Short mmCIF file of C-alpha atoms in Angstrom, two decimals:
data_model
loop_
_atom_site.label_atom_id
_atom_site.label_comp_id
_atom_site.label_asym_id
_atom_site.label_seq_id
_atom_site.Cartn_x
_atom_site.Cartn_y
_atom_site.Cartn_z
CA MET A 1 30.21 -17.36 18.91
CA ALA A 2 31.97 -18.62 15.53
CA GLN A 3 31.01 -21.80 14.18
CA ILE A 4 33.77 -23.96 12.38
CA SER A 5 33.21 -26.98 9.82
CA LYS A 6 35.81 -28.97 8.14
CA ILE A 7 34.92 -30.45 4.59
CA ASN A 8 36.79 -32.61 2.41
CA TYR A 9 37.23 -31.53 -0.84
CA SER A 10 36.23 -34.42 -2.34
CA SER A 11 33.32 -34.24 -1.02
CA LEU A 12 32.19 -31.22 -2.75
CA ASN A 13 30.88 -33.02 -5.82
CA GLU A 14 28.28 -34.58 -3.80
CA TYR A 15 26.93 -30.69 -2.81
CA LEU A 16 26.73 -29.61 -6.39
CA GLY A 17 30.09 -27.95 -5.84
CA ARG A 18 28.73 -25.59 -2.97
CA ILE A 19 31.76 -23.67 -1.56
CA ASP A 20 29.78 -21.20 0.34
CA ALA A 21 30.30 -21.40 4.24
CA GLU A 22 26.60 -21.07 4.81
CA PHE A 23 25.90 -24.50 3.34
CA TYR A 24 28.22 -26.15 5.76
CA LYS A 25 26.74 -24.86 8.95
CA PRO A 26 27.37 -27.42 11.57
CA ALA A 27 23.54 -27.49 12.16
CA SER A 28 23.01 -28.51 8.41
CA LEU A 29 25.74 -31.09 8.27
CA LEU A 30 24.26 -32.63 11.17
CA ALA A 31 20.87 -32.88 9.74
CA ASP A 32 21.95 -33.97 6.58
CA ASN A 33 24.14 -36.91 8.22
CA THR A 34 21.46 -37.88 10.68
CA ILE A 35 19.08 -38.72 7.52
CA LYS A 36 21.68 -40.12 5.31
CA ASN A 37 22.67 -42.57 8.12
CA GLN A 38 19.25 -44.10 7.97
CA HIS A 39 17.00 -45.36 5.31
CA PHE A 40 16.46 -42.38 2.80
CA LYS A 41 15.95 -41.48 -0.67
CA LEU A 42 16.69 -38.33 -2.47
CA LEU A 43 13.61 -36.11 -3.20
CA GLY A 44 14.43 -36.08 -6.98
CA ASN A 45 14.10 -39.98 -6.91
CA LEU A 46 10.71 -39.54 -5.45
CA VAL A 47 9.04 -36.81 -7.78
CA GLN A 48 6.80 -37.89 -10.59
CA ASP A 49 6.47 -34.49 -12.16
CA GLY A 50 8.18 -31.21 -10.74
CA TYR A 51 8.22 -27.83 -12.73
CA ARG A 52 9.05 -24.02 -11.86
CA VAL A 53 7.52 -21.81 -14.61
CA VAL A 54 9.20 -18.65 -16.00
CA TYR A 55 6.81 -16.33 -17.05
CA GLY A 56 7.49 -13.37 -19.49
CA ASN A 57 5.21 -10.24 -19.37
CA THR A 58 2.87 -11.51 -17.21
CA LYS A 59 1.22 -8.71 -15.01
CA ILE A 60 -1.34 -8.86 -12.19
CA LEU A 61 -4.62 -7.00 -13.32
CA ARG A 62 -6.17 -4.11 -11.83
CA THR A 63 -9.52 -4.93 -10.06
CA ASP A 64 -11.18 -2.82 -12.64
CA LYS A 65 -9.61 -4.61 -15.38
CA VAL A 66 -10.62 -7.98 -14.57
CA ASP A 67 -12.85 -10.21 -16.76
CA PHE A 68 -14.31 -12.75 -13.75
CA GLU A 69 -15.79 -14.58 -16.52
CA SER A 70 -12.15 -15.30 -18.60
CA ASP A 71 -9.23 -14.36 -16.50
CA VAL A 72 -7.48 -16.59 -14.21
CA ARG A 73 -6.12 -16.51 -10.80
CA PHE A 74 -2.39 -15.97 -10.18
CA LEU A 75 -1.36 -17.93 -6.92
CA GLN A 76 1.33 -16.29 -5.32
CA ALA A 77 3.57 -17.08 -2.13
CA THR A 78 2.20 -14.13 -0.15
CA ASN A 79 -1.26 -16.00 -0.39
CA ILE A 80 -0.06 -18.94 1.35
CA SER A 81 -0.01 -19.04 5.33
CA ASN A 82 3.52 -19.31 6.91
CA ASP A 83 2.59 -22.50 8.17
CA GLY A 84 1.31 -23.78 4.72
CA LEU A 85 -2.36 -24.89 6.19
CA TRP A 86 -4.14 -22.22 4.06
CA ILE A 87 -4.18 -20.35 1.02
CA GLU A 88 -6.13 -16.85 1.09
CA THR A 89 -8.31 -17.12 -2.26
CA LYS A 90 -9.94 -13.76 -1.85
CA ASP A 91 -6.47 -12.17 -1.99
CA ILE A 92 -5.45 -13.99 -5.11
CA GLY A 93 -4.85 -11.45 -7.99
CA PHE A 94 -6.01 -12.20 -11.60
CA VAL A 95 -3.95 -12.43 -15.02
CA SER A 96 -5.22 -12.27 -18.46
CA GLN A 97 -6.72 -15.46 -19.86
CA SER A 98 -4.00 -15.57 -22.63
CA ASP A 99 -1.46 -16.59 -19.86
CA TRP A 100 -3.81 -19.66 -19.11
CA PHE A 101 -3.22 -21.08 -22.59
CA ARG A 102 0.49 -19.92 -22.73
CA TYR A 103 1.64 -21.56 -19.80
CA PRO A 104 -0.27 -24.76 -19.28
CA LYS A 105 2.25 -26.12 -16.56
CA GLY A 106 1.55 -23.28 -14.40
CA ARG A 107 -1.96 -24.82 -13.71
CA ILE A 108 -2.62 -26.03 -10.19
CA LYS A 109 -3.57 -29.62 -9.39
CA HIS A 110 -5.50 -30.51 -6.13
CA GLY A 111 -3.46 -32.47 -4.28
CA GLU A 112 0.26 -31.22 -5.40
CA ILE A 113 2.90 -29.69 -3.31
CA LEU A 114 4.09 -26.13 -3.76
CA ILE A 115 7.54 -25.25 -2.34
CA GLU A 116 8.42 -21.46 -2.32
CA VAL A 117 11.84 -21.79 -4.08
CA LYS A 118 12.55 -17.71 -4.62
CA GLY A 119 11.93 -14.62 -2.43
CA LEU A 120 12.11 -15.88 1.15
CA ALA A 121 12.10 -19.31 0.06
CA GLU A 122 10.26 -20.42 3.05
CA LYS A 123 6.78 -21.69 2.52
CA VAL A 124 5.46 -25.10 1.63
CA THR A 125 1.62 -26.22 0.96
CA ILE A 126 -0.63 -28.83 -0.24
CA VAL A 127 -3.11 -27.64 -2.95
CA GLN A 128 -6.59 -28.20 -1.46
CA ASP A 129 -9.52 -28.64 -3.28
CA TYR A 130 -11.29 -25.37 -2.40
CA LEU A 131 -8.83 -23.54 -4.54
CA PRO A 132 -10.42 -22.81 -7.98
CA ILE A 133 -9.19 -25.22 -10.50
CA LYS A 134 -8.62 -22.51 -13.08
CA THR A 135 -5.49 -20.79 -11.16
CA LEU A 136 -1.95 -20.32 -12.55
CA VAL A 137 1.01 -20.57 -9.84
CA THR A 138 3.79 -18.12 -9.65
CA GLY A 139 7.36 -18.80 -10.68
CA THR A 140 8.43 -18.34 -7.34
CA LEU A 141 6.86 -21.71 -6.42
CA PHE A 142 8.04 -24.94 -7.38
CA LYS A 143 5.04 -27.47 -8.21
CA LEU A 144 5.66 -31.10 -7.86
CA THR A 145 3.54 -34.57 -7.66
CA LEU A 146 5.22 -37.63 -6.25
CA LYS A 147 5.56 -41.33 -7.88
CA ASP A 148 2.55 -43.69 -7.02
CA ASN A 149 3.69 -45.94 -4.31
CA SER A 150 6.65 -43.78 -2.84
CA ILE A 151 5.54 -41.52 -0.14
CA SER A 152 2.24 -39.21 0.66
CA HIS A 153 2.15 -35.67 -0.09
CA GLU A 154 0.74 -35.35 3.36
CA TYR A 155 4.29 -37.33 4.78
CA LEU A 156 6.33 -34.91 2.72
CA PHE A 157 4.72 -31.73 3.85
CA ALA A 158 5.04 -33.06 7.32
CA PHE A 159 8.71 -33.61 6.90
CA PHE A 160 9.60 -30.22 5.22
CA SER A 161 7.73 -28.47 8.11
CA SER A 162 9.62 -30.19 10.52
CA LYS A 163 12.78 -28.83 12.19
CA TYR A 164 15.19 -31.15 9.81
CA GLY A 165 12.98 -30.30 6.67
CA LYS A 166 13.35 -26.73 7.32
CA ILE A 167 17.23 -26.91 7.91
CA LEU A 168 17.72 -28.91 4.66
CA ARG A 169 15.76 -26.75 2.82
CA ASP A 170 17.32 -23.47 4.19
CA ARG A 171 20.63 -24.85 3.10
CA THR A 172 19.82 -25.12 -0.62
CA LYS A 173 19.05 -21.21 -1.13
CA VAL A 174 21.93 -19.37 -2.53
CA ASN A 175 22.32 -16.60 -0.45
CA THR A 176 21.99 -13.63 -2.60
CA LEU A 177 19.68 -10.69 -2.00
CA ILE A 178 16.72 -12.40 -2.89
CA ALA A 179 17.33 -16.39 -2.22
CA TYR A 180 16.84 -18.83 -4.72
CA VAL A 181 16.81 -22.49 -4.61
CA SER A 182 17.61 -24.19 -7.93
CA LYS A 183 15.73 -27.60 -9.13
CA PRO A 184 18.91 -29.64 -8.68
CA GLU A 185 19.56 -28.28 -5.18
CA LEU A 186 16.01 -29.18 -4.14
CA TYR A 187 15.98 -32.65 -5.76
CA LYS A 188 19.29 -33.51 -3.75
CA ILE A 189 17.38 -33.19 -0.25
CA PRO A 190 17.47 -36.60 1.50
CA ILE A 191 13.99 -37.91 2.72
CA PRO A 192 13.85 -40.22 5.72
CA ILE A 193 11.65 -43.33 4.60
CA PHE A 194 9.79 -44.81 7.40
CA SER A 195 7.20 -47.80 7.66
CA LYS A 196 4.29 -47.64 5.76
CA HIS A 197 2.40 -47.61 9.00
CA ASP A 198 4.09 -44.53 10.63
CA GLU A 199 3.92 -42.72 7.21
CA ILE A 200 -0.02 -43.18 7.19
CA ASN A 201 -0.15 -42.27 10.63
CA ILE A 202 1.68 -39.01 10.11
CA SER A 203 -0.35 -38.33 7.01
CA LYS A 204 -3.85 -38.90 8.69
CA PHE A 205 -2.43 -36.20 11.21
CA ILE A 206 -1.91 -33.83 8.29
CA GLU A 207 -4.95 -34.58 6.51
CA LYS A 208 -7.02 -33.71 9.54
CA SER A 209 -4.93 -30.61 9.99
CA PHE A 210 -5.72 -29.30 6.70
CA PHE A 211 -9.46 -30.35 6.83
CA LEU A 212 -9.66 -28.37 10.29
CA GLN A 213 -8.07 -25.50 9.23
CA ASN A 214 -10.70 -25.54 6.41
CA GLN A 215 -13.47 -25.83 8.73
CA SER A 216 -12.24 -22.78 10.62
CA GLN A 217 -12.13 -20.63 7.64
CA LEU A 218 -15.81 -21.62 6.91
CA LEU A 219 -16.95 -21.00 10.36
CA TYR A 220 -15.14 -17.54 10.40
CA LYS A 221 -16.99 -17.01 6.87
CA GLN A 222 -20.36 -17.64 8.45
CA ALA A 223 -19.50 -15.12 11.32
CA THR A 224 -18.45 -12.52 8.98
CA ASP A 225 -21.60 -13.18 6.33
CA LEU A 226 -23.75 -12.90 9.65
CA LEU A 227 -22.25 -9.71 10.77
CA ASN A 228 -22.22 -7.99 6.94
CA LYS A 229 -26.10 -9.00 7.12
CA GLU A 230 -26.91 -7.36 10.26
CA LEU A 231 -25.35 -4.50 9.35
CA GLY A 232 -26.58 -4.21 5.97
CA LEU A 233 -23.33 -4.27 4.38
CA ASP A 234 -24.15 -7.26 2.30
CA LYS A 235 -26.30 -4.85 -0.01
CA ILE A 236 -24.15 -1.81 -0.14
CA VAL A 237 -21.85 -0.63 -2.92
CA PHE A 238 -19.48 2.11 -1.46
CA GLU A 239 -19.16 4.33 -4.51
CA ASN A 240 -15.65 5.99 -5.62
CA LYS A 241 -16.27 9.01 -7.64
CA LYS A 242 -13.63 10.86 -9.25
CA ASN A 243 -15.34 14.09 -8.47
CA TYR A 244 -16.64 15.27 -5.04
CA THR A 245 -17.08 18.50 -3.22
CA ALA A 246 -16.85 19.52 0.52
CA ARG A 247 -17.89 22.76 2.01
CA PHE A 248 -15.48 25.21 3.71
CA SER A 249 -17.37 24.67 6.97
CA GLU A 250 -16.78 20.94 6.94
CA VAL A 251 -13.15 21.42 6.47
CA VAL A 252 -12.94 23.98 9.43
CA SER A 253 -15.20 21.63 11.76
CA ASN A 254 -13.03 18.48 10.74
CA ASN A 255 -9.97 20.22 10.65
CA ARG A 256 -8.86 18.29 7.32
CA SER A 257 -7.89 19.72 4.06
CA ASP A 258 -7.02 16.50 2.30
CA ALA A 259 -9.10 15.77 -0.61
CA ASP A 260 -9.16 11.98 0.29
CA TYR A 261 -11.26 12.55 3.68
CA TYR A 262 -14.05 13.61 1.63
CA GLN A 263 -14.30 10.97 -0.88
CA THR A 264 -17.77 9.84 -1.75
CA LYS A 265 -17.51 6.35 -0.24
CA PHE A 266 -16.82 7.97 3.21
CA ARG A 267 -19.54 10.21 2.84
CA HIS A 268 -21.69 7.02 2.04
CA LEU A 269 -20.11 5.01 5.08
CA GLU A 270 -21.01 8.26 7.57
CA LYS A 271 -24.35 8.36 6.41
CA HIS A 272 -24.73 4.48 6.61
CA ILE A 273 -23.29 4.58 10.32
CA GLN A 274 -25.65 7.22 11.33
CA SER A 275 -28.41 4.65 10.71
CA LEU A 276 -26.94 1.95 12.91
CA GLN A 277 -26.88 1.99 16.71
CA THR A 278 -23.24 2.56 17.51
CA VAL A 279 -20.84 3.55 20.61
CA ASN A 280 -17.55 5.38 20.68
CA LEU A 281 -14.66 2.84 20.99
CA SER A 282 -13.43 4.77 23.82
CA SER A 283 -16.66 4.42 25.78
CA ILE A 284 -16.42 0.67 26.17
CA CYS A 285 -12.54 0.06 26.06
CA SER A 286 -9.41 1.32 27.95
CA PHE A 287 -6.09 1.37 25.92
CA VAL A 288 -2.38 0.84 26.77
CA LYS A 289 -0.27 1.33 23.82
CA GLY A 290 3.12 -0.85 23.51
CA VAL A 291 6.56 -0.11 23.81
CA GLU A 292 9.63 1.00 21.41
CA VAL A 293 12.84 -0.68 22.50
CA GLY A 294 15.02 0.40 19.48
CA THR A 295 17.00 -1.50 17.23
CA PRO A 296 19.99 -1.54 19.55
CA ALA A 297 17.96 -3.79 22.03
CA TYR A 298 17.42 -6.50 19.37
CA THR A 299 19.17 -9.74 20.20
CA SER A 300 19.81 -12.97 18.27
CA ASN A 301 17.35 -14.74 20.46
CA GLY A 302 15.09 -14.56 23.41
CA PRO A 303 11.24 -13.18 24.18
CA THR A 304 9.98 -11.74 21.02
CA PHE A 305 9.53 -8.07 20.31
CA ILE A 306 6.20 -8.48 18.73
CA ARG A 307 5.78 -6.06 16.01
CA VAL A 308 2.62 -5.12 13.29
CA SER A 309 4.03 -7.40 11.15
CA ASN A 310 3.45 -10.50 13.90
CA LEU A 311 -0.02 -9.82 14.11
CA THR A 312 -2.94 -11.14 11.91
CA LYS A 313 -6.65 -11.25 12.68
CA GLU A 314 -6.09 -14.87 13.08
CA GLY A 315 -2.96 -14.81 15.58
CA PHE A 316 0.56 -14.26 15.73
CA SER A 317 2.72 -14.90 12.70
CA LEU A 318 6.17 -15.53 13.64
CA GLY A 319 8.93 -16.11 11.04
CA ASN A 320 12.80 -15.84 10.39
CA SER A 321 12.36 -11.84 10.35
CA ASP A 322 11.28 -11.72 13.96
CA LYS A 323 12.97 -9.75 16.43
CA TYR A 324 14.11 -10.79 19.79
CA ILE A 325 14.88 -8.67 23.05
CA SER A 326 17.35 -9.78 26.25
CA ASN A 327 15.64 -11.48 29.10
CA GLU A 328 16.56 -8.59 31.33
CA LEU A 329 14.94 -6.19 29.08
CA TYR A 330 11.85 -8.45 28.90
CA ILE A 331 11.52 -8.70 32.74
CA ASN A 332 11.72 -4.98 32.78
CA LEU A 333 8.87 -4.40 30.33
CA LYS A 334 6.79 -7.46 31.26
CA SER A 335 3.74 -5.06 31.66
CA TYR A 336 3.62 -5.06 27.93
CA GLN A 337 3.12 -8.95 27.72
CA PRO A 338 0.03 -9.86 26.05
CA GLN A 339 -2.17 -12.10 28.19
CA LEU A 340 -4.86 -14.61 27.18
CA GLY A 341 -8.03 -12.73 26.46
CA ASP A 342 -6.19 -9.17 25.77
CA ILE A 343 -7.48 -7.31 22.59
CA LEU A 344 -4.76 -6.32 20.35
CA LEU A 345 -5.04 -3.74 17.67
CA THR A 346 -2.50 -2.53 15.09
CA LYS A 347 -2.06 1.29 14.75
CA ASP A 348 1.08 1.86 12.64
CA GLY A 349 1.75 0.62 9.03
CA THR A 350 -0.78 -2.05 8.51
CA ILE A 351 -3.59 -0.38 10.59
CA GLY A 352 -6.88 -1.70 12.08
CA THR A 353 -5.90 -5.53 12.49
CA CYS A 354 -7.59 -6.93 15.89
CA TYR A 355 -6.94 -10.02 17.26
CA VAL A 356 -8.19 -11.41 20.94
CA VAL A 357 -5.17 -13.27 22.23
CA ASP A 358 -5.78 -16.81 22.59
CA GLU A 359 -2.30 -18.37 22.43
CA TYR A 360 0.58 -17.50 25.04
CA ILE A 361 3.64 -15.88 23.59
CA GLU A 362 6.68 -14.67 25.28
CA GLY A 363 7.31 -11.20 24.59
CA ILE A 364 6.09 -7.70 24.56
CA ILE A 365 4.04 -5.70 22.20
CA SER A 366 5.64 -2.63 19.99
CA SER A 367 4.39 0.84 19.93
CA GLY A 368 2.68 0.18 16.71
CA ILE A 369 0.00 -2.14 18.71
CA MET A 370 -2.55 -1.17 21.24
CA ASN A 371 -4.01 -3.38 23.77
CA LEU A 372 -7.76 -2.81 24.62
CA ASN A 373 -9.31 -3.68 27.82
CA LEU A 374 -12.79 -4.21 27.02
CA PHE A 375 -15.01 -3.41 30.13
CA ASP A 376 -18.47 -3.40 28.66
CA SER A 377 -19.49 -6.94 29.45
CA LYS A 378 -22.66 -6.53 27.13
CA ILE A 379 -20.13 -6.71 24.23
CA PRO A 380 -18.70 -10.11 23.52
CA LYS A 381 -14.81 -9.99 22.95
CA GLU A 382 -14.49 -11.96 19.52
CA TYR A 383 -17.40 -9.81 18.22
CA LEU A 384 -15.80 -6.64 18.81
CA ALA A 385 -12.58 -7.91 16.92
CA LEU A 386 -14.56 -9.01 14.20
CA VAL A 387 -16.48 -5.87 13.99
CA ILE A 388 -13.03 -3.76 13.92
CA ASN A 389 -12.01 -6.26 11.28
CA SER A 390 -14.93 -5.51 9.26
CA LYS A 391 -15.61 -3.19 6.39
CA LEU A 392 -17.52 -0.95 8.56
CA CYS A 393 -14.58 0.00 10.91
CA GLN A 394 -11.69 -0.75 8.21
CA MET A 395 -13.05 2.18 5.96
CA GLN A 396 -13.19 4.72 9.28
CA ALA A 397 -9.79 3.91 9.73
CA GLU A 398 -8.72 4.35 6.22
CA ARG A 399 -10.57 7.67 6.14
CA GLU A 400 -9.10 8.97 9.30
CA CYS A 401 -5.35 7.99 8.03
CA SER A 402 -5.96 8.76 4.23
CA GLY A 403 -3.80 11.54 2.88
CA ALA A 404 -0.37 10.37 4.93
CA LEU A 405 2.46 8.99 3.27
CA ILE A 406 3.20 6.57 6.30
CA THR A 407 0.11 5.49 7.90
CA HIS A 408 -0.29 6.30 11.58
CA TRP A 409 -3.86 5.77 13.24
CA LYS A 410 -3.65 8.22 15.99
CA PRO A 411 -4.92 7.25 19.53
CA GLU A 412 -7.42 10.00 19.54
CA GLN A 413 -8.89 8.62 16.17
CA ILE A 414 -9.16 5.38 17.78
CA TYR A 415 -10.81 6.46 20.54
CA ASN A 416 -13.76 7.86 18.25
CA LEU A 417 -14.12 4.59 16.27
CA ARG A 418 -17.66 3.73 16.03
CA ILE A 419 -18.59 0.45 17.11
CA PRO A 420 -22.13 -1.07 16.14
CA VAL A 421 -24.03 -2.47 18.59
CA LEU A 422 -26.42 -5.27 17.64
CA ARG A 423 -29.04 -7.32 19.44
CA PRO A 424 -27.18 -9.43 22.41
CA GLU A 425 -28.62 -12.47 20.79
CA VAL A 426 -27.19 -11.83 17.32
CA MET A 427 -23.54 -10.54 18.94
CA GLU A 428 -23.50 -13.87 21.03
CA GLN A 429 -24.07 -15.91 18.06
CA ILE A 430 -21.32 -14.29 16.05
CA ASN A 431 -19.10 -14.55 19.11
CA GLU A 432 -19.56 -18.44 19.30
CA LEU A 433 -19.17 -18.94 15.50
CA CYS A 434 -15.80 -17.10 15.94
CA ILE A 435 -14.74 -19.07 19.07
CA GLN A 436 -15.68 -22.29 17.25
CA SER A 437 -13.62 -20.93 14.37
CA LYS A 438 -10.34 -20.30 16.59
CA THR A 439 -11.04 -23.65 18.02
CA ALA A 440 -10.88 -25.64 14.83
CA ARG A 441 -7.83 -23.43 13.93
CA LYS A 442 -5.99 -24.32 17.19
CA GLU A 443 -6.77 -27.99 16.82
CA SER A 444 -5.34 -27.91 13.34
CA LYS A 445 -2.08 -26.40 14.27
CA ARG A 446 -1.84 -29.02 17.39
CA LEU A 447 -2.08 -31.75 14.70
CA LEU A 448 0.57 -30.23 12.44
CA GLU A 449 2.99 -29.88 15.57
CA HIS A 450 2.13 -33.80 16.37
CA ALA A 451 2.82 -34.75 13.01
CA LYS A 452 6.17 -32.78 12.92
CA LEU A 453 7.37 -33.97 16.14
CA ARG A 454 6.61 -37.55 15.23
CA VAL A 455 8.64 -37.05 12.20
CA GLU A 456 11.43 -35.69 14.41
CA GLU A 457 11.43 -38.33 16.80
CA LEU A 458 11.22 -41.33 14.02
CA ILE A 459 14.53 -39.62 12.73
CA GLU A 460 16.15 -39.39 16.10
CA GLU A 461 15.15 -42.97 17.04
CA ALA A 462 16.69 -44.43 13.58
CA ALA A 463 19.82 -42.55 14.38
CA ASN A 464 20.18 -43.60 17.79
CA LYS A 465 19.99 -47.43 16.35
CA GLN A 466 23.02 -46.92 14.27
#
């Protein structure tokens, strides 16, 4: 349905001369007017220091070229979770130490806000103290700190995460192939100002949300460390030699003639697996593959068509690029709706991501995802998911799918995945740590949602008083 907005020519200067229709969508104008008809301040008037670094000839180093003693981390938007509550430090790349001295304004500060202003221009986070201080921030992220006695960084994060904050951030994007938000546009966003009492309460929810997210990650790491220790992975280095050989008889028996399949690291893996007590995945699970609906079936809204990109080991990841289907199609295909307790596993593209469903989502899984039904009660679900996400199983998947231009993990290969079976008490301990991790993460998200909702309520209450 067409949307029409009327704007006076005289008001264009207020919006930095923007004349693109997207900027004046009714939802954007409503959000802008709602906040500007109450007590507010422009973001630029609240900022103590704000900067976006433009790097020149800065390159992410290959792992084998990194000097971990001197080179520095280079934080990118992809390292930040969609909700902004976590920065995955182990995935952060490194750049040369010389960049640390060339770009001092790119250095992170604990507590500062990072806003994605180039690329998707969607993410916002607050730098937590678990992030190594010797880290540079990519030029796609705008760094800012707020003035003392203005508002808290946590409150600003809550506002930018709310529906009003997202609408107003989205409208600042220049609609080119790669979205971009300029500093003047960013600074023109109106920020509602409420009582200190309300601001403090919202900030406390956000602080607790970040704390619990960190606790969740620590618990998950404990589970992973325990698993790796029990499997002996903490003491193994899988060599990746350039030269290796294979017998013709192996090629015949494996029905694989691609060289990658016979890499030294995979032979080492195979030998190590033989030292463990393992079972085939097919002996403990049954499998149901998702369904493909085809691009013509996509709609602008409705139940979610859950694709591989929507699945992480921590849960469903939803965003602006999601695909939807009609309610009618959803009802016809509802047997592909993931239920609480289902074990989902990706088989195409990004393979081997495993997740035990612990939150309801209205939608169906795509053909790139398998739904595993664990029928062996001796093996806990969260333990199984952690094992599949571990290096032991990820390398098995990598080996089976090596040599392919587009990665597809065939069902028969998944059936033969070797799953290590540990002592019952150890599996249960690992399972419990994973459950505790999920519990903390869910509470973290609940608190974030509560803070966002409270911001929205305060904005609407103030608007109704006008």
